[in-house]
Tab-separated table of C-alpha atoms in Angstrom:
chain	number	residue	atom	x	y	z
A	7	ASP	CA	105.388	80.457	120.012
A	8	GLN	CA	103.426	81.169	116.825
A	9	GLN	CA	100.143	79.424	116.749
A	10	VAL	CA	99.571	80.582	113.166
A	11	LYS	CA	102.448	80.397	110.762
A	12	GLN	CA	103.076	81.550	107.294
A	13	ASN	CA	106.434	80.014	106.416
A	14	SER	CA	106.910	81.872	103.064
A	15	PRO	CA	107.822	85.497	103.612
A	16	SER	CA	107.334	86.296	99.954
A	17	LEU	CA	106.013	84.952	96.735
A	18	SER	CA	106.344	86.230	93.182
A	19	VAL	CA	104.058	85.224	90.298
A	20	GLN	CA	103.376	86.255	86.759
A	21	GLU	CA	100.129	88.111	85.926
A	22	GLY	CA	97.507	85.711	84.914
A	23	ARG	CA	98.968	82.708	86.708
A	24	ILE	CA	97.763	81.238	89.945
A	25	SER	CA	99.009	82.515	93.358
A	26	ILE	CA	98.986	80.086	96.275
A	27	LEU	CA	99.590	81.388	99.737
A	28	ASN	CA	99.934	78.833	102.534
A	29	CYS	CA	99.236	78.991	106.283
A	30	ASP	CA	99.661	76.459	109.055
A	31	TYR	CA	98.220	76.419	112.577
A	32	THR	CA	98.910	74.418	115.662
A	33	ASN	CA	95.846	74.908	117.827
A	34	SER	CA	93.168	72.306	117.012
A	35	MET	CA	90.621	74.572	118.867
A	36	PHE	CA	90.717	77.004	115.983
A	37	ASP	CA	87.570	76.769	113.993
A	38	TYR	CA	87.318	79.890	111.935
A	39	PHE	CA	89.941	81.212	109.571
A	40	LEU	CA	90.420	84.491	107.745
A	41	TRP	CA	92.604	86.104	105.147
A	42	TYR	CA	93.404	89.793	105.269
A	43	LYS	CA	95.195	91.814	102.615
A	44	LYS	CA	97.436	94.823	103.385
A	45	TYR	CA	98.755	97.498	100.995
A	46	PRO	CA	101.671	99.720	102.051
A	47	ALA	CA	100.749	102.506	104.387
A	48	GLU	CA	97.226	101.124	104.991
A	49	GLY	CA	95.709	98.863	107.589
A	50	PRO	CA	94.833	95.254	106.656
A	51	THR	CA	91.372	94.688	105.041
A	52	PHE	CA	89.281	91.536	105.230
A	53	LEU	CA	89.434	89.417	102.101
A	54	ILE	CA	87.810	85.972	102.658
A	55	SER	CA	87.037	83.539	105.528
A	56	ILE	CA	86.145	79.877	106.086
A	57	SER	CA	84.545	77.966	108.874
A	58	SER	CA	85.950	74.612	109.996
A	59	ILE	CA	82.769	72.908	108.901
A	60	LYS	CA	83.768	73.574	105.299
A	61	ASP	CA	86.794	72.750	103.318
A	62	LYS	CA	86.489	75.327	100.575
A	63	ASN	CA	85.091	78.849	100.192
A	64	GLU	CA	85.140	80.772	97.001
A	65	ASP	CA	84.652	84.495	96.241
A	66	GLY	CA	85.408	85.556	92.686
A	67	ARG	CA	89.116	85.067	91.955
A	68	PHE	CA	89.779	84.063	95.591
A	69	THR	CA	89.418	80.649	97.038
A	70	VAL	CA	90.387	79.419	100.468
A	71	PHE	CA	90.945	75.708	101.155
A	72	LEU	CA	91.026	74.168	104.611
A	73	ASN	CA	92.618	70.830	105.521
A	74	LYS	CA	91.777	70.287	109.197
A	75	SER	CA	93.682	67.043	109.483
A	76	ALA	CA	96.881	68.753	108.354
A	77	LYS	CA	96.032	71.995	110.135
A	78	HIS	CA	96.669	73.838	106.922
A	79	LEU	CA	94.912	76.397	104.872
A	80	SER	CA	95.680	78.032	101.614
A	81	LEU	CA	94.490	81.018	99.528
A	82	HIS	CA	94.356	80.642	95.824
A	83	ILE	CA	94.151	83.681	93.571
A	84	VAL	CA	93.280	82.934	89.954
A	85	PRO	CA	94.057	84.742	87.764
A	86	SER	CA	96.591	86.884	89.597
A	87	GLN	CA	96.614	90.581	88.825
A	88	PRO	CA	99.223	93.280	89.516
A	89	GLY	CA	96.781	94.965	91.890
A	90	ASP	CA	96.851	91.818	94.071
A	91	SER	CA	100.448	92.720	95.001
A	92	ALA	CA	100.210	93.180	98.849
A	93	VAL	CA	100.993	91.495	102.132
A	94	TYR	CA	98.496	88.609	102.960
A	95	PHE	CA	97.828	87.685	106.546
A	96	CYS	CA	96.224	84.505	107.667
A	97	ALA	CA	94.268	84.657	110.868
A	98	ALA	CA	92.408	82.218	113.102
A	99	SER	CA	89.962	82.259	115.948
A	100	GLY	CA	88.854	79.696	118.410
A	101	SER	CA	85.649	78.743	120.282
A	102	GLY	CA	84.021	81.355	122.436
A	103	ASN	CA	82.414	84.549	121.421
A	104	THR	CA	85.376	86.861	121.898
A	105	GLY	CA	86.162	87.924	118.399
A	106	LYS	CA	89.912	87.597	119.115
A	107	LEU	CA	92.082	86.714	116.091
A	108	ILE	CA	95.603	85.232	115.966
A	109	PHE	CA	97.522	86.402	112.956
A	110	GLY	CA	100.483	84.923	111.054
A	111	GLN	CA	103.594	86.759	109.996
A	112	GLY	CA	102.272	87.603	106.597
A	113	THR	CA	103.352	86.722	103.061
A	114	THR	CA	104.311	89.468	100.540
A	115	LEU	CA	102.843	88.739	97.129
A	116	GLN	CA	104.293	90.323	93.998
A	117	VAL	CA	102.441	89.842	90.744
A	118	LYS	CA	104.516	90.852	87.794
A	119	PRO	CA	102.958	92.313	84.723
B	21	ASP	CA	81.740	106.309	107.800
B	22	ALA	CA	85.291	107.612	108.126
B	23	GLY	CA	86.556	104.215	109.321
B	24	VAL	CA	88.965	103.709	112.159
B	25	ILE	CA	90.965	106.751	112.823
B	26	GLN	CA	94.446	106.639	114.300
B	27	SER	CA	96.778	109.440	115.352
B	28	PRO	CA	99.514	110.272	114.870
B	29	ARG	CA	100.337	108.488	111.657
B	30	HIS	CA	104.074	108.729	112.387
B	31	GLU	CA	105.989	109.182	115.630
B	32	VAL	CA	109.677	109.604	116.079
B	33	THR	CA	110.895	109.858	119.689
B	34	GLU	CA	113.910	109.245	121.772
B	35	MET	CA	114.426	106.354	124.059
B	36	GLY	CA	112.904	106.961	127.507
B	37	GLN	CA	110.122	109.324	126.269
B	38	GLU	CA	106.493	108.583	126.771
B	39	VAL	CA	104.544	107.756	123.619
B	40	THR	CA	100.723	107.963	123.336
B	41	LEU	CA	98.873	106.445	120.426
B	42	ARG	CA	95.228	107.304	119.848
B	43	CYS	CA	92.360	105.466	118.230
B	44	LYS	CA	88.748	106.381	117.349
B	45	PRO	CA	86.822	103.162	116.381
B	46	ILE	CA	83.917	102.995	113.928
B	47	SER	CA	80.776	104.295	115.479
B	48	GLY	CA	78.606	101.491	116.736
B	49	HIS	CA	81.400	98.910	117.068
B	50	ASN	CA	81.706	97.507	120.570
B	51	SER	CA	85.072	95.717	120.271
B	52	LEU	CA	88.424	97.398	119.923
B	53	PHE	CA	91.820	95.789	119.269
B	54	TRP	CA	95.421	97.026	119.457
B	55	TYR	CA	97.973	95.190	117.331
B	56	ARG	CA	101.640	95.636	116.712
B	57	GLN	CA	103.183	94.633	113.353
B	58	THR	CA	106.803	93.546	113.163
B	59	MET	CA	108.721	91.635	110.437
B	60	MET	CA	109.393	88.637	112.704
B	61	ARG	CA	106.076	88.120	114.343
B	62	GLY	CA	103.654	89.715	111.926
B	63	LEU	CA	100.481	91.106	113.561
B	64	GLU	CA	100.519	90.519	117.292
B	65	LEU	CA	97.422	91.230	119.364
B	66	LEU	CA	98.350	93.367	122.278
B	67	ILE	CA	94.961	93.996	123.967
B	68	TYR	CA	91.348	94.057	123.168
B	69	PHE	CA	88.319	95.677	124.698
B	70	ASN	CA	84.651	94.800	124.584
B	71	ASN	CA	82.108	97.403	125.589
B	72	ASN	CA	85.077	99.523	126.916
B	73	VAL	CA	86.262	96.804	129.193
B	74	PRO	CA	89.697	95.199	128.696
B	75	ILE	CA	89.021	91.514	128.047
B	76	ASP	CA	92.508	90.097	127.196
B	77	ASP	CA	95.785	91.976	127.751
B	78	SER	CA	97.946	88.929	127.634
B	79	GLY	CA	99.733	90.231	124.503
B	80	MET	CA	100.943	93.468	126.224
B	81	PRO	CA	104.768	93.059	126.212
B	82	GLU	CA	105.458	94.415	129.750
B	83	ASP	CA	104.477	96.995	132.254
B	84	ARG	CA	105.778	99.749	130.077
B	85	PHE	CA	102.697	99.275	127.915
B	86	SER	CA	99.234	100.368	129.018
B	87	ALA	CA	95.852	100.904	127.255
B	88	LYS	CA	92.702	102.621	128.189
B	89	MET	CA	89.267	102.969	126.627
B	90	PRO	CA	87.483	105.713	128.619
B	91	ASN	CA	84.441	105.661	126.277
B	92	ALA	CA	83.083	103.887	123.248
B	93	SER	CA	84.698	106.345	120.828
B	94	PHE	CA	88.297	106.619	122.145
B	95	SER	CA	91.198	104.536	123.135
B	96	THR	CA	94.873	105.106	123.864
B	97	LEU	CA	97.961	102.984	123.962
B	98	LYS	CA	100.772	104.379	125.996
B	99	ILE	CA	104.402	103.283	126.125
B	100	GLN	CA	106.361	104.631	129.076
B	101	PRO	CA	109.280	104.658	128.902
B	102	SER	CA	109.860	103.899	125.239
B	103	GLU	CA	112.698	101.693	123.980
B	104	PRO	CA	114.196	101.202	120.491
B	105	ARG	CA	112.746	97.636	120.421
B	106	ASP	CA	109.277	99.210	120.553
B	107	SER	CA	109.690	100.495	116.976
B	108	ALA	CA	106.980	99.017	114.903
B	109	VAL	CA	103.654	99.830	113.228
B	110	TYR	CA	100.751	99.880	115.720
B	111	PHE	CA	97.292	99.168	114.407
B	112	CYS	CA	93.896	99.760	115.941
B	113	ALA	CA	90.907	97.728	114.793
B	114	SER	CA	87.274	97.654	115.685
B	115	SER	CA	84.383	95.300	115.076
B	116	PHE	CA	80.772	94.622	116.204
B	117	GLY	CA	82.305	92.023	118.488
B	118	GLY	CA	81.790	88.362	118.612
B	119	ARG	CA	83.315	85.500	116.623
B	120	GLY	CA	83.235	85.825	112.919
B	121	GLU	CA	82.752	89.591	112.912
B	122	THR	CA	85.044	91.356	110.485
B	123	GLN	CA	87.710	93.561	112.108
B	124	TYR	CA	88.260	96.915	110.480
B	125	PHE	CA	91.763	98.330	110.761
B	126	GLY	CA	92.947	101.876	110.976
B	127	PRO	CA	95.886	103.042	108.855
B	128	GLY	CA	98.380	102.382	111.682
B	129	THR	CA	100.986	104.528	113.605
B	130	ARG	CA	104.538	104.022	112.498
B	131	LEU	CA	106.670	104.440	115.724
B	132	LEU	CA	110.380	104.891	115.654
B	133	VAL	CA	112.255	105.085	118.963
B	134	LEU	CA	115.796	106.332	118.603
């Protein structure tokens, strides 16, 4: 059973528009959330994170929103660029100092020029 | 730093053969993670080590899979015997350990079992 779910396998947007990637989780003990980006033939790289004490975290063109009551988070990319085309993974961790992450299935984003 | 190093990058083998994947974490990192990526389940955590000790191996699919970390700079993931359903990309990642620490991934090993 997937504790972290990304229900959209793929997303296509036009360059310059907003990309919104969604992620749902089931475990209410999760309190730290991350997004990783993955290009073909490379390993995932860290993009942005958010703690459960916040509902928004922004870093340049990337903003993550967290809705704890809905157990939902989203990643907004504005404006989208062709170089943003990649697979995006949502991940979550719970209490304890283990560093263990639970990842979703990933969403493939294509930004068209 | 060279980052996390994995070898081989690609492996093609026949069903029943033993497969060994290797990982060198970033120097100074004390946590190491093995993941498997599939289309259906995304990135699954197989096992992770902290200070060379296995902490959680609940993600290891079955007894055919085993992992070791004999020292802070080397880990192996072994599949014996391999099966076609083991075909996937296997990633190794390392971090300074602890919650909130960024995990740094290697480039992955693409395994195909025929």
